[in-house]
Coordinates of C-alpha atoms in Angstrom, one line a residue:
M1 CA -17.4 113.2 41.3
H2 CA -18.5 110.5 43.7
P3 CA -18.0 107.0 42.3
L4 CA -21.7 106.0 42.1
H5 CA -21.3 103.9 39.0
P6 CA -18.8 101.3 40.4
M7 CA -21.0 101.1 43.5
I8 CA -24.2 100.3 41.5
V9 CA -23.0 98.0 38.7
H10 CA -22.7 94.9 40.8
F11 CA -26.4 94.9 41.6
P12 CA -27.7 94.4 38.0
I13 CA -24.9 91.9 37.3
A14 CA -25.9 89.7 40.3
L15 CA -29.7 90.2 40.1
L16 CA -30.1 89.8 36.3
T17 CA -27.9 86.7 36.2
T18 CA -29.8 85.2 39.2
A19 CA -33.1 86.0 37.4
V20 CA -32.0 84.1 34.3
G21 CA -30.8 81.3 36.4
L22 CA -34.1 81.0 38.2
D23 CA -35.9 81.0 34.8
L24 CA -33.6 78.2 33.7
I25 CA -34.1 76.2 36.9
G26 CA -37.9 76.8 36.5
T27 CA -37.9 74.8 33.3
R28 CA -37.4 71.6 35.3
W29 CA -38.1 72.2 38.9
R30 CA -40.8 74.2 40.8
P31 CA -41.9 76.3 37.8
N32 CA -44.4 78.5 39.7
E33 CA -42.1 79.4 42.5
C34 CA -39.1 80.0 40.2
R35 CA -41.3 82.1 37.8
I36 CA -42.3 84.4 40.6
A37 CA -38.8 84.6 42.0
A38 CA -37.3 85.2 38.6
R39 CA -39.9 88.0 37.8
V40 CA -39.2 89.8 41.1
T41 CA -35.4 89.5 40.7
L42 CA -35.6 90.5 37.1
V43 CA -37.5 93.7 37.8
L44 CA -35.1 94.6 40.6
G45 CA -32.2 93.9 38.3
F46 CA -33.6 95.9 35.5
I47 CA -34.1 98.9 37.8
A48 CA -30.5 98.5 39.0
A49 CA -29.4 98.3 35.3
V50 CA -31.1 101.6 34.5
L51 CA -29.5 103.2 37.5
A52 CA -26.1 101.8 36.5
L53 CA -26.7 103.2 33.0
L54 CA -27.6 106.6 34.3
S55 CA -24.7 106.7 36.7
G56 CA -22.4 105.6 33.9
H57 CA -23.5 108.6 31.8
L58 CA -22.8 110.9 34.7
A59 CA -19.3 109.4 35.1
E60 CA -18.6 109.4 31.3
E61 CA -17.5 113.1 31.1
A62 CA -14.9 112.8 33.8
V63 CA -13.6 109.5 32.4
E64 CA -13.3 111.0 28.8
H65 CA -10.9 113.6 30.1
S66 CA -8.7 111.0 31.9
G67 CA -7.1 109.7 28.7
V68 CA -8.8 106.4 28.3
P69 CA -9.4 105.2 24.7
K70 CA -12.7 106.6 23.5
T71 CA -13.3 103.4 21.5
V72 CA -13.3 101.2 24.6
L73 CA -15.5 103.7 26.5
E74 CA -18.0 103.8 23.6
L75 CA -18.0 100.0 23.3
H76 CA -18.7 99.6 27.0
E77 CA -21.5 102.2 26.8
T78 CA -23.0 100.6 23.7
L79 CA -23.0 97.1 25.1
A80 CA -24.5 98.4 28.3
G81 CA -27.3 100.1 26.4
I82 CA -28.1 97.0 24.3
T83 CA -28.0 94.8 27.4
T84 CA -30.4 97.0 29.2
G85 CA -32.7 96.9 26.2
M86 CA -32.6 93.1 26.1
F87 CA -33.5 92.9 29.7
A88 CA -36.3 95.5 29.1
A89 CA -37.7 93.1 26.5
L90 CA -37.4 90.2 29.0
V91 CA -39.2 92.3 31.7
A92 CA -41.9 93.1 29.1
L93 CA -42.2 89.4 28.2
H94 CA -42.6 88.4 31.8
M95 CA -45.1 91.1 32.5
A96 CA -47.2 90.2 29.4
V97 CA -47.3 86.6 30.6
S98 CA -48.2 87.6 34.1
M99 CA -51.1 89.8 32.9
G100 CA -52.3 87.0 30.6
W101 CA -51.6 88.9 27.4
L102 CA -49.3 86.1 26.2
R103 CA -49.0 82.4 26.8
E104 CA -45.9 81.5 28.7
R105 CA -42.8 81.0 26.4
R106 CA -40.3 79.8 28.9
G107 CA -37.8 78.8 26.2
L108 CA -38.0 82.3 24.7
A109 CA -37.5 83.9 28.1
V110 CA -34.5 81.7 28.8
A111 CA -33.0 82.4 25.4
I112 CA -33.4 86.1 25.7
G113 CA -32.0 85.9 29.3
L114 CA -29.0 83.9 28.4
A115 CA -28.2 86.2 25.5
G116 CA -28.6 89.2 27.9
V117 CA -26.3 87.6 30.4
V118 CA -23.6 87.0 27.8
L119 CA -23.9 90.7 26.7
L120 CA -23.9 91.8 30.4
L121 CA -20.7 89.9 31.0
V122 CA -19.0 91.3 27.9
A123 CA -20.1 94.9 28.9
S124 CA -18.8 94.2 32.4
Y125 CA -15.5 93.0 31.0
Y126 CA -15.0 96.2 29.1
G127 CA -16.0 98.2 32.2
G128 CA -13.4 96.4 34.2
S129 CA -10.9 97.0 31.4
L130 CA -11.5 100.7 31.6
V131 CA -10.6 100.7 35.2
Y132 CA -7.9 98.1 35.5
E133 CA -6.1 98.6 32.2
Y134 CA -6.6 102.3 31.6
G135 CA -7.1 103.7 35.1
A136 CA -10.5 105.2 34.4
G137 CA -11.8 107.0 37.5
V138 CA -8.6 106.1 39.4
V139 CA -7.1 109.0 41.4
F140 CA -3.4 108.7 41.8
S141 CA -2.0 110.7 44.7
S142 CA 1.7 111.6 45.1
K143 CA 3.1 111.3 48.6

């Protein structure tokens, strides 16, 4: 199988972290510009997160048969799913505000975003652990 998952995962990490950073900066400086930039970056990051989640599901079967601990794999998968759900909620909050359905709750958006980034980093740690500690997806060739 082609390693799509490791190619994709860097995009949601970078985009979602940047979106939360822009939300945070927007609480003190240039709120309108930061709000727009955060919203666009957040939507792109969420799309990338969904693609990473889907590509992870595709890679899961091959990795399961490579001898990695199932508990670590399941923990990574669970954290990734929860993280994607948190960012889905943040996208929904941003969209509801932009459509005028809710008044802006910048503190709530920042809190959800920071919690999402922490979960994102923990999920990423376990993903890295699968590769660098257990060799998930690594092909060893004998010469």
